[in-house]
Structures are given as C-alpha cells and as structure tokens.
Coordinates of C-alpha atoms and ligand atoms in Angstrom, one line a residue:
M1 CA 35.2 2.5 -6.6
G2 CA 31.6 1.8 -7.7
M3 CA 30.1 -1.6 -7.9
T4 CA 30.5 -3.4 -11.3
L5 CA 27.5 -4.7 -13.3
F6 CA 28.2 -8.3 -12.5
D7 CA 28.3 -7.6 -8.7
S8 CA 24.9 -6.0 -8.6
P9 CA 22.4 -8.2 -6.8
S10 CA 20.0 -7.2 -9.5
F11 CA 22.1 -8.6 -12.2
S12 CA 20.8 -12.0 -11.1
N13 CA 21.8 -14.0 -14.2
H14 CA 20.5 -11.7 -16.9
E15 CA 21.0 -13.1 -20.3
G16 CA 22.0 -9.7 -21.7
V17 CA 22.2 -6.0 -20.9
H18 CA 22.5 -3.6 -23.9
A19 CA 23.3 0.0 -23.7
F20 CA 22.6 2.3 -26.7
Y21 CA 23.6 5.9 -27.4
D22 CA 22.5 7.9 -30.4
E23 CA 24.3 11.2 -30.8
K24 CA 21.9 12.8 -33.2
T25 CA 18.8 12.4 -31.0
G26 CA 20.5 12.2 -27.6
L27 CA 18.9 8.8 -27.0
K28 CA 20.5 7.0 -24.1
A29 CA 18.8 3.7 -23.5
I30 CA 19.5 0.4 -21.7
V31 CA 17.7 -2.8 -22.6
A32 CA 17.9 -5.6 -20.1
V33 CA 17.0 -9.1 -21.2
H34 CA 16.5 -11.3 -18.1
S35 CA 15.3 -14.5 -19.6
T36 CA 14.2 -15.8 -23.0
A37 CA 13.7 -19.3 -21.8
R38 CA 9.9 -19.1 -22.4
G39 CA 10.1 -16.9 -25.5
P40 CA 11.1 -13.4 -26.5
A41 CA 11.6 -11.0 -23.6
V42 CA 8.7 -8.6 -23.2
G43 CA 8.5 -5.6 -20.9
G44 CA 7.8 -1.9 -21.1
T45 CA 10.0 1.1 -21.8
R46 CA 10.4 3.5 -19.0
M47 CA 11.5 7.1 -19.7
W48 CA 12.8 8.7 -16.5
N49 CA 15.3 11.4 -15.6
Y50 CA 17.7 9.2 -13.7
A51 CA 20.4 11.0 -11.9
T52 CA 23.0 8.6 -13.0
A53 CA 23.4 5.7 -15.5
A54 CA 24.0 3.4 -12.5
E55 CA 20.6 4.3 -11.1
A56 CA 19.0 3.6 -14.5
L57 CA 20.9 0.3 -14.8
E58 CA 19.7 -0.8 -11.3
D59 CA 16.1 0.0 -12.2
V60 CA 16.1 -1.8 -15.5
L61 CA 17.7 -4.9 -14.1
R62 CA 15.2 -5.1 -11.2
L63 CA 12.2 -4.5 -13.5
S64 CA 13.2 -6.9 -16.2
K65 CA 13.6 -9.8 -13.7
G66 CA 10.1 -8.9 -12.4
M67 CA 8.8 -9.2 -16.0
S68 CA 10.2 -12.8 -16.3
Y69 CA 8.1 -13.7 -13.2
K70 CA 5.0 -11.8 -14.3
N71 CA 5.0 -13.4 -17.8
A72 CA 5.7 -16.9 -16.4
V73 CA 2.9 -16.8 -13.8
A74 CA 0.6 -15.6 -16.6
D75 CA 1.7 -18.6 -18.6
L76 CA 2.7 -16.5 -21.6
E77 CA 5.2 -17.8 -24.1
M78 CA 7.4 -14.8 -23.3
G79 CA 10.4 -14.1 -21.3
G80 CA 11.2 -11.1 -19.2
G81 CA 12.9 -7.9 -20.2
K82 CA 12.6 -4.1 -19.7
S83 CA 14.1 -1.0 -21.1
V84 CA 14.8 2.5 -19.8
I85 CA 15.4 5.7 -21.7
I86 CA 17.4 8.2 -19.7
G87 CA 15.8 11.6 -20.0
D88 CA 13.0 14.0 -19.2
S89 CA 9.8 12.6 -20.7
R90 CA 8.3 16.1 -20.8
T91 CA 11.1 17.9 -22.7
Q92 CA 13.3 15.3 -24.4
K93 CA 11.0 13.3 -26.5
S94 CA 10.9 13.5 -30.3
P95 CA 9.7 11.1 -33.0
E96 CA 13.3 10.7 -34.1
L97 CA 14.3 9.6 -30.6
F98 CA 11.8 6.7 -30.8
H99 CA 12.9 5.9 -34.4
A100 CA 16.4 5.6 -33.1
F101 CA 15.2 3.4 -30.2
G102 CA 13.3 1.2 -32.7
R103 CA 16.4 0.8 -34.9
Y104 CA 18.3 -0.4 -31.9
L105 CA 15.5 -2.9 -31.1
N106 CA 16.0 -4.2 -34.7
G107 CA 19.6 -4.9 -33.8
L108 CA 18.4 -7.2 -31.0
G109 CA 16.6 -9.2 -33.6
G110 CA 13.4 -10.0 -31.7
H111 CA 15.1 -11.0 -28.4
Y112 CA 13.2 -8.2 -26.8
Y113 CA 9.8 -6.5 -27.4
A114 CA 9.2 -3.0 -26.0
A115 CA 5.9 -1.6 -24.8
E116 CA 4.5 1.5 -23.1
D117 CA 5.4 2.2 -19.5
V118 CA 5.9 5.1 -17.1
G119 CA 7.0 8.1 -19.1
T120 CA 6.3 6.6 -22.5
S121 CA 2.9 6.6 -24.3
V122 CA 1.1 4.5 -26.9
E123 CA 1.9 7.3 -29.4
D124 CA 5.7 6.9 -28.7
I125 CA 5.4 3.1 -29.2
A126 CA 3.5 3.8 -32.5
E127 CA 6.4 6.0 -33.5
A128 CA 8.9 3.2 -32.9
R129 CA 6.7 0.8 -34.8
K130 CA 7.4 2.8 -38.0
V131 CA 10.9 1.3 -38.0
T132 CA 10.6 -1.9 -36.0
E133 CA 8.2 -4.8 -35.5
F134 CA 9.6 -5.4 -32.0
V135 CA 7.1 -3.3 -30.0
L136 CA 3.7 -4.2 -28.6
G137 CA 0.7 -2.4 -27.2
L138 CA -0.6 -0.6 -30.2
K139 CA -3.8 1.5 -30.4
D140 CA -4.6 1.1 -34.1
G141 CA -4.5 -1.7 -36.7
P142 CA -5.9 -5.2 -36.8
E143 CA -3.4 -6.7 -34.2
A144 CA -3.8 -3.7 -31.8
S145 CA -4.7 -4.8 -28.3
G146 CA -5.6 -1.2 -27.1
D147 CA -6.0 -0.2 -23.5
P148 CA -5.1 -3.0 -21.2
S149 CA -6.9 -1.5 -18.2
P150 CA -10.3 -3.3 -18.6
V151 CA -8.6 -6.7 -18.8
T152 CA -6.4 -5.9 -15.8
A153 CA -9.5 -4.8 -13.8
E154 CA -11.4 -8.0 -14.8
G155 CA -8.5 -10.1 -13.5
V156 CA -8.4 -8.2 -10.2
F157 CA -12.2 -8.4 -9.9
R158 CA -12.2 -12.2 -10.4
S159 CA -9.5 -12.4 -7.8
N160 CA -11.7 -10.5 -5.4
L161 CA -14.4 -13.1 -6.1
V162 CA -11.9 -15.9 -5.3
V163 CA -11.1 -14.2 -2.0
A164 CA -14.8 -13.8 -1.2
R165 CA -15.3 -17.5 -1.8
R166 CA -12.3 -18.7 0.2
L167 CA -12.5 -16.3 3.1
F168 CA -16.1 -15.4 3.4
N169 CA -17.7 -18.5 1.8
Q170 CA -19.8 -16.6 -0.7
N171 CA -20.2 -16.5 -4.5
D172 CA -20.5 -12.8 -4.9
M173 CA -19.5 -9.6 -3.0
T174 CA -22.8 -9.0 -1.2
G175 CA -22.2 -7.5 2.2
L176 CA -18.4 -7.2 1.7
T177 CA -16.7 -3.8 1.9
V178 CA -13.8 -3.1 -0.4
A179 CA -11.5 -0.1 0.1
I180 CA -10.1 1.1 -3.2
Q181 CA -7.1 3.3 -3.3
G182 CA -7.0 5.1 -6.7
V183 CA -9.9 5.1 -9.1
G184 CA -8.0 5.8 -12.3
H185 CA -8.0 3.5 -15.4
V186 CA -8.0 0.2 -13.5
G187 CA -9.6 1.3 -10.2
A188 CA -12.7 2.8 -11.9
Y189 CA -13.5 -0.3 -13.9
L190 CA -12.9 -2.4 -10.8
A191 CA -15.2 -0.3 -8.7
E192 CA -18.0 -0.8 -11.2
K193 CA -17.6 -4.5 -11.4
L194 CA -17.4 -4.9 -7.6
H195 CA -20.5 -2.6 -7.2
K196 CA -22.5 -4.8 -9.6
A197 CA -21.4 -7.9 -7.7
G198 CA -22.9 -6.4 -4.5
A199 CA -19.9 -4.9 -2.7
K200 CA -20.0 -1.8 -0.6
L201 CA -17.2 0.6 -1.7
I202 CA -15.0 3.1 0.1
I203 CA -12.8 5.0 -2.4
T204 CA -10.0 7.5 -2.3
D205 CA -8.0 9.4 -4.9
V206 CA -6.1 12.6 -5.3
N207 CA -8.1 13.4 -8.4
Q208 CA -11.5 14.9 -7.5
A209 CA -13.0 14.3 -10.9
N210 CA -12.2 10.6 -10.9
L211 CA -13.6 10.3 -7.4
E212 CA -16.9 12.0 -8.3
A213 CA -17.4 10.0 -11.5
V214 CA -17.0 6.7 -9.7
A215 CA -19.0 7.7 -6.6
A216 CA -21.9 8.8 -8.9
K217 CA -21.9 5.4 -10.6
T218 CA -21.4 3.1 -7.6
G219 CA -22.6 5.1 -4.5
A220 CA -19.2 4.7 -3.0
E221 CA -18.2 6.5 0.1
I222 CA -15.3 8.9 -0.4
V223 CA -12.5 9.3 2.2
A224 CA -9.3 11.4 2.2
P225 CA -6.2 9.8 0.7
D226 CA -4.5 9.0 4.0
A227 CA -7.7 7.7 5.6
I228 CA -8.0 4.7 3.3
Y229 CA -5.7 2.5 5.6
D230 CA -7.9 3.0 8.6
V231 CA -11.4 2.3 7.3
A232 CA -13.5 -0.7 8.4
A233 CA -13.3 -2.8 5.3
D234 CA -13.0 -6.5 4.4
I235 CA -10.6 -6.1 1.5
Y236 CA -8.0 -3.4 0.6
A237 CA -7.6 -2.9 -3.1
P238 CA -4.5 -0.7 -3.9
C239 CA -4.9 0.6 -7.4
A240 CA -2.6 3.7 -7.4
L241 CA 0.9 3.5 -5.9
G242 CA 3.5 1.0 -5.1
A243 CA 4.9 0.2 -1.6
T244 CA 1.6 1.0 0.3
L245 CA 2.1 -2.2 2.4
N246 CA 4.8 -1.0 4.7
P247 CA 5.7 -0.8 8.4
Q248 CA 3.6 2.4 8.7
T249 CA 0.4 1.1 7.2
L250 CA 0.5 -2.5 8.5
D251 CA -0.8 -1.8 11.9
R252 CA -3.5 0.5 10.6
L253 CA -5.1 -2.0 8.1
K254 CA -8.1 -3.8 9.5
V255 CA -8.8 -5.9 6.4
K256 CA -8.8 -9.6 6.0
A257 CA -7.3 -9.5 2.5
V258 CA -5.3 -7.3 0.1
C259 CA -6.4 -7.7 -3.5
G260 CA -5.6 -4.8 -5.9
A261 CA -3.9 -3.9 -9.2
A262 CA -1.0 -1.7 -8.1
N263 CA 2.5 -2.9 -9.0
N264 CA 5.1 -3.6 -6.2
Q265 CA 2.7 -3.3 -3.3
L266 CA 5.1 -4.8 -0.7
A267 CA 7.6 -2.2 0.4
T268 CA 9.9 -5.1 1.2
A269 CA 9.4 -8.9 0.9
D270 CA 9.3 -9.3 4.7
I271 CA 6.1 -7.3 4.7
G272 CA 4.6 -10.2 2.8
D273 CA 5.8 -12.6 5.6
E274 CA 4.3 -10.3 8.2
L275 CA 0.9 -10.1 6.5
F276 CA 0.9 -13.9 6.4
K277 CA 1.7 -14.1 10.1
R278 CA -1.2 -11.8 10.9
G279 CA -3.6 -13.9 8.8
V280 CA -4.1 -11.3 6.1
L281 CA -4.5 -12.9 2.7
Y282 CA -2.2 -11.1 0.3
A283 CA -3.1 -11.6 -3.4
P284 CA 0.3 -11.3 -5.1
D285 CA 0.2 -8.1 -7.2
Y286 CA 2.1 -9.4 -10.2
V287 CA -0.1 -12.4 -10.4
I288 CA -3.5 -10.8 -10.2
N289 CA -2.7 -7.8 -12.3
G290 CA -1.4 -10.0 -15.2
G291 CA -4.5 -9.3 -17.3
G292 CA -2.8 -6.2 -18.7
I293 CA 0.3 -8.1 -20.0
I294 CA -2.0 -10.9 -21.3
N295 CA -3.8 -8.3 -23.3
V296 CA -0.5 -7.0 -24.7
A297 CA 0.7 -10.5 -25.4
S298 CA -2.3 -11.1 -27.6
E299 CA -0.7 -8.8 -30.1
M300 CA 2.4 -11.0 -30.4
N301 CA 0.0 -14.0 -30.8
A302 CA -1.9 -12.1 -33.5
R303 CA 1.3 -11.3 -35.3
Q304 CA 2.6 -14.8 -35.2
T305 CA -0.6 -16.3 -36.5
G306 CA -1.2 -13.5 -39.0
G307 CA -4.5 -12.9 -37.3
A308 CA -6.2 -10.1 -35.5
Y309 CA -6.9 -9.3 -31.8
D310 CA -8.6 -12.3 -30.3
A311 CA -10.7 -11.7 -27.2
S312 CA -11.2 -15.5 -26.7
W313 CA -7.4 -16.0 -26.6
V314 CA -7.2 -13.3 -23.9
E315 CA -10.1 -14.9 -22.0
G316 CA -8.4 -18.3 -22.1
K317 CA -5.2 -16.9 -20.6
L318 CA -7.1 -14.9 -18.0
S319 CA -9.0 -18.0 -16.8
R320 CA -5.7 -19.9 -16.6
L321 CA -4.3 -17.0 -14.5
M322 CA -7.1 -17.4 -12.1
E323 CA -6.4 -21.1 -11.8
T324 CA -2.8 -20.2 -10.9
F325 CA -4.0 -17.7 -8.3
E326 CA -6.2 -20.4 -6.7
E327 CA -3.2 -22.8 -6.8
I328 CA -1.1 -20.2 -5.0
L329 CA -3.8 -19.8 -2.3
E330 CA -4.1 -23.5 -1.8
R331 CA -0.4 -24.1 -1.6
S332 CA 0.0 -21.2 0.8
V333 CA -2.3 -23.0 3.2
A334 CA -1.0 -26.5 2.6
E335 CA 2.7 -25.5 2.9
N336 CA 2.1 -22.8 5.5
K337 CA 4.0 -20.2 3.4
P338 CA 3.3 -16.6 2.4
T339 CA 1.6 -16.2 -1.0
H340 CA 4.3 -14.0 -2.5
L341 CA 6.9 -16.7 -2.0
I342 CA 4.6 -19.4 -3.5
A343 CA 4.0 -17.1 -6.5
D344 CA 7.8 -16.7 -7.0
A345 CA 8.4 -20.4 -6.7
I346 CA 5.8 -21.2 -9.4
A347 CA 7.3 -18.5 -11.7
E348 CA 10.8 -19.9 -11.1
A349 CA 9.8 -23.5 -11.7
R350 CA 8.1 -22.6 -15.0
I351 CA 11.1 -20.6 -16.2
Q352 CA 13.4 -23.4 -15.2
A353 CA 11.3 -26.0 -16.9
A354 CA 11.4 -24.0 -20.2
A355 CA 15.1 -23.6 -19.9
D356 CA 15.6 -27.4 -19.3
K357 CA 13.4 -28.2 -22.3
K358 CA 15.4 -25.9 -24.5
A359 CA 18.7 -27.3 -23.3
A360 CA 17.4 -30.9 -23.8
A361 CA 16.4 -30.0 -27.4
L362 CA 19.9 -28.8 -28.0
K363 CA 21.3 -32.0 -26.4
I364 CA 23.6 -30.1 -24.1
Ligands
NAD1 P1 -3.9 5.5 -13.4 O1 -2.8 6.6 -13.4 O2 -5.0 5.6 -14.5 O3 -4.7 5.6 -12.0 C1 -4.1 5.8 -10.8 C2 -5.0 6.6 -9.9 O4 -4.5 6.7 -8.6 C3 -5.3 8.0 -10.5 O5 -6.7 8.3 -10.5 C4 -4.5 8.9 -9.5 O6 -5.1 10.2 -9.3 C5 -4.6 8.1 -8.2 N1 -3.6 8.4 -7.2 C6 -2.3 8.9 -7.4 N2 -1.8 9.1 -6.2 C7 -2.7 8.8 -5.2 C8 -2.7 8.8 -3.8 N3 -1.6 9.2 -3.1 N4 -3.8 8.3 -3.2 C9 -4.8 7.9 -3.9 N5 -4.9 7.9 -5.2 C10 -3.8 8.3 -5.9 O7 -3.2 4.1 -13.4 P2 -3.8 2.7 -13.7 O8 -3.5 2.4 -15.1 O9 -5.2 2.7 -13.3 O10 -2.9 1.8 -12.8 C11 -3.1 1.7 -11.4 C12 -2.0 0.8 -10.8 O11 -2.2 -0.5 -11.4 C13 -0.6 1.2 -11.0 O12 0.2 0.9 -9.9 C14 -0.2 0.4 -12.2 O13 1.2 0.2 -12.3 C15 -0.9 -0.9 -11.9 N6 -1.2 -1.7 -13.2 C16 -1.9 -1.2 -14.2 C17 -2.2 -2.0 -15.3 C18 -3.1 -1.5 -16.4 O14 -3.5 -2.3 -17.2 N7 -3.3 -0.2 -16.5 C19 -1.7 -3.3 -15.4 C20 -0.9 -3.8 -14.3 C21 -0.7 -3.0 -13.2

C-alpha cells in the first residue's frame, strides 16, 4: 500500500493541500499552502509531466515549504505555497486551462497567489489574471514587476561583495576570481556587475551565444561545462542547475566560497555541513537569490496600496535581505554552525513569531 498524504515527510504541517480537476480543459492541479502565518502564501506554478499524482504531490509539498522559508528570510509579509499542473507544458497548454486554474484560485479566496515557474510563462500567468487577482509576476500594467532577474542578480552581486569583505578583507572584487556556471538571465547580469567591480571571471554554459555575449562584455575566460568545478577561483557562483554541490564535485572545488543564484544547490543538507567543515563559506541559495521574490512581492504591495511598481520598496527589502545574510554569516562563526542551518533557524523563528502573534490576537 502506498504512503498516505499525512505520512509523507514533506507534509510537514501544511495548512492545506488542494487538488483540482477540470474535465473540459483537462486541468489537473495541486495547490499546497504550507503557511499563511506571515501573510498569503506565495509561490510559483510548475507545469510538469509527472509520472504519477504522488510524484506531483511530493514535489509541490517540498517546494511550498521551501517558499515559506524563502519568503520569511526575505522578510516579506507572505507565507509559503506552491502549485503544480500535471501535464506536458509543450503540448497541453491552452488559455482555457489557465482560466480554469485561475477560477480555482478564486475559490481559495486569496490564501494563495500563483506566479510563473518551470513550465509556465508570464503569458500563462497573464491568461489566469483575466479571471483572478490571485496571481503575481505580470509583465504589463502599472503594478507589473516584470523580469525579476536583474534584482536577483543584484542581490547575488551584493552577497559576493559581503563575501569579499569578510573573507578577503576588501571592499570590491579586485583581484578575485569568480567562476560562474550558467550565464543566462541572472548569470549574465551578475557577470557584468562583478566585472565592473574588478573581478576576473571564468564562465561556462551549454549555450554558446550566451557565453560569447558575456565574454565580449567582460573579457571572461570560457571553460567547458564540466571544467567549471576544477578551475582556480576564489568564489564559485552556480547560476544554472540545482544540486551541483554534491559528493562528486566537493573534492574538485578549490574555492573559498560558494555564492550564486541557483535554487537547491546542496544535493543533500549534509553537503552543507561538509562545506562548513572544510572551511568553505556557503551563501545559502534561498537567502541570497531572494531578490527575485522581493521583486514579485512588490506587486502585491502595489495592489494593496493601490499604487504602482515601487523600486524604492524593492531596494528597502533588498538591503534588509543583505543584513539578514550578514547576520547568518556572523552567527555561523559565533555558533560554529553551517550557514544553511542558521538560515533555516532564522526562517523558522520568523514564521513562529508571526504564528504566535496571530494566535495572541485571537486570544487562543
Ligand atoms: P536561465 O535559464 O536564464 O539561465 C540558466 C543558464 O544556465 C542558461 O544560459 C543555460 O544555457 C545554462 N545551463 C543549463 N545547463 C547548464 C550546464 N549543465 N552547465 C552550464 N550552464 C548550463 O535561468 P535564470 O533565470 O538565469 O536562473 C538561473 C538559476 O537561478 C536557476 O537555478 C533559477 O532557479 C535560479 N533563480 C533565478 C531567479 C530569477 O530571478 N531568474 C530567482 C531565483 C533563483
């Protein structure tokens, strides 16, 4: 017999899990709301051809909990949630499917806001917006926050500067070499910023056009995809794939710090412990790549205040995020604990504090 929902380790006290089926469009979706303690749950909508509904459920539960943590460390007044649409994003999309999805979101009454993710596009979200207000990350209109990548890259860049100051005792990147894996949306912006700050760059990608464009602008050295782990660099900045910090790459990395944008960089949590033991500073991924979700959150802020996209609000949250990153690094040293565990502890404490405050207000 299969495992039930409540036995799944990923269930982890979710407030709600909602499954939707629309016969007309073939929509099969699961929305997981992990926590609304800090505000409405916000997290992207992933469209993926899951082999089984159980696999989709496992994915959405894991990802929604992750969003609670990411939104809390970014100090956003949002909880954590995520949704998945089961299907092939190349062949099974239709405007009607996203309208059906939007109508289901209306049924959740603002408990959860969806956004673009793997397999869905800004256009799909705009389609859903025709029937629901509970989506974020739009391209057009006064509230629209647009492409989050520049803000994500700015956060990762500032984190690199924090690392330069703490580990190398300098206020810019002069003389430091950064190895960037993936120069797509975020990686390309990051490369330019690091170059301007004086860093020497080594880059890799599987997309030749992206590589050439970035090398032309920054004078970066190009290496083959698999060679990026072996180069002589001070900082490794993963900006492509997840799980690149794993037992195979660990012994190859010569860097003093890992500081990049990719999600889920640690193949398993114990890799974070191992990096700590080896004296490699790991900048927790979901902390330093929070610029993107901050940019998306600005849309909810604009909607609540009846205003428009506000770059200064985004900047305020981004500076606050950098303070949290510094706090994580300081506590890691003071408490002799790996950074990823300190980040989780901060997120958990913030979520708990919000839950306690809500409970106190209800006098229960
Ligand atoms: P992207 O798709 O624009 O860029 C990824 C780049 O990595 C592409 O150029 C791709 O060709 C390259 N790549 C793919 N496989 C590779 C490989 N094996 N070796 C080297 N390069 C490879 O994506 P993005 O928006 O720049 O995001 C990059 C990472 O940052 C992702 O992990 C994403 O989840 C994460 N992230 C992005 C944002 C954002 O605002 N875009 C926010 C938070 C986290």
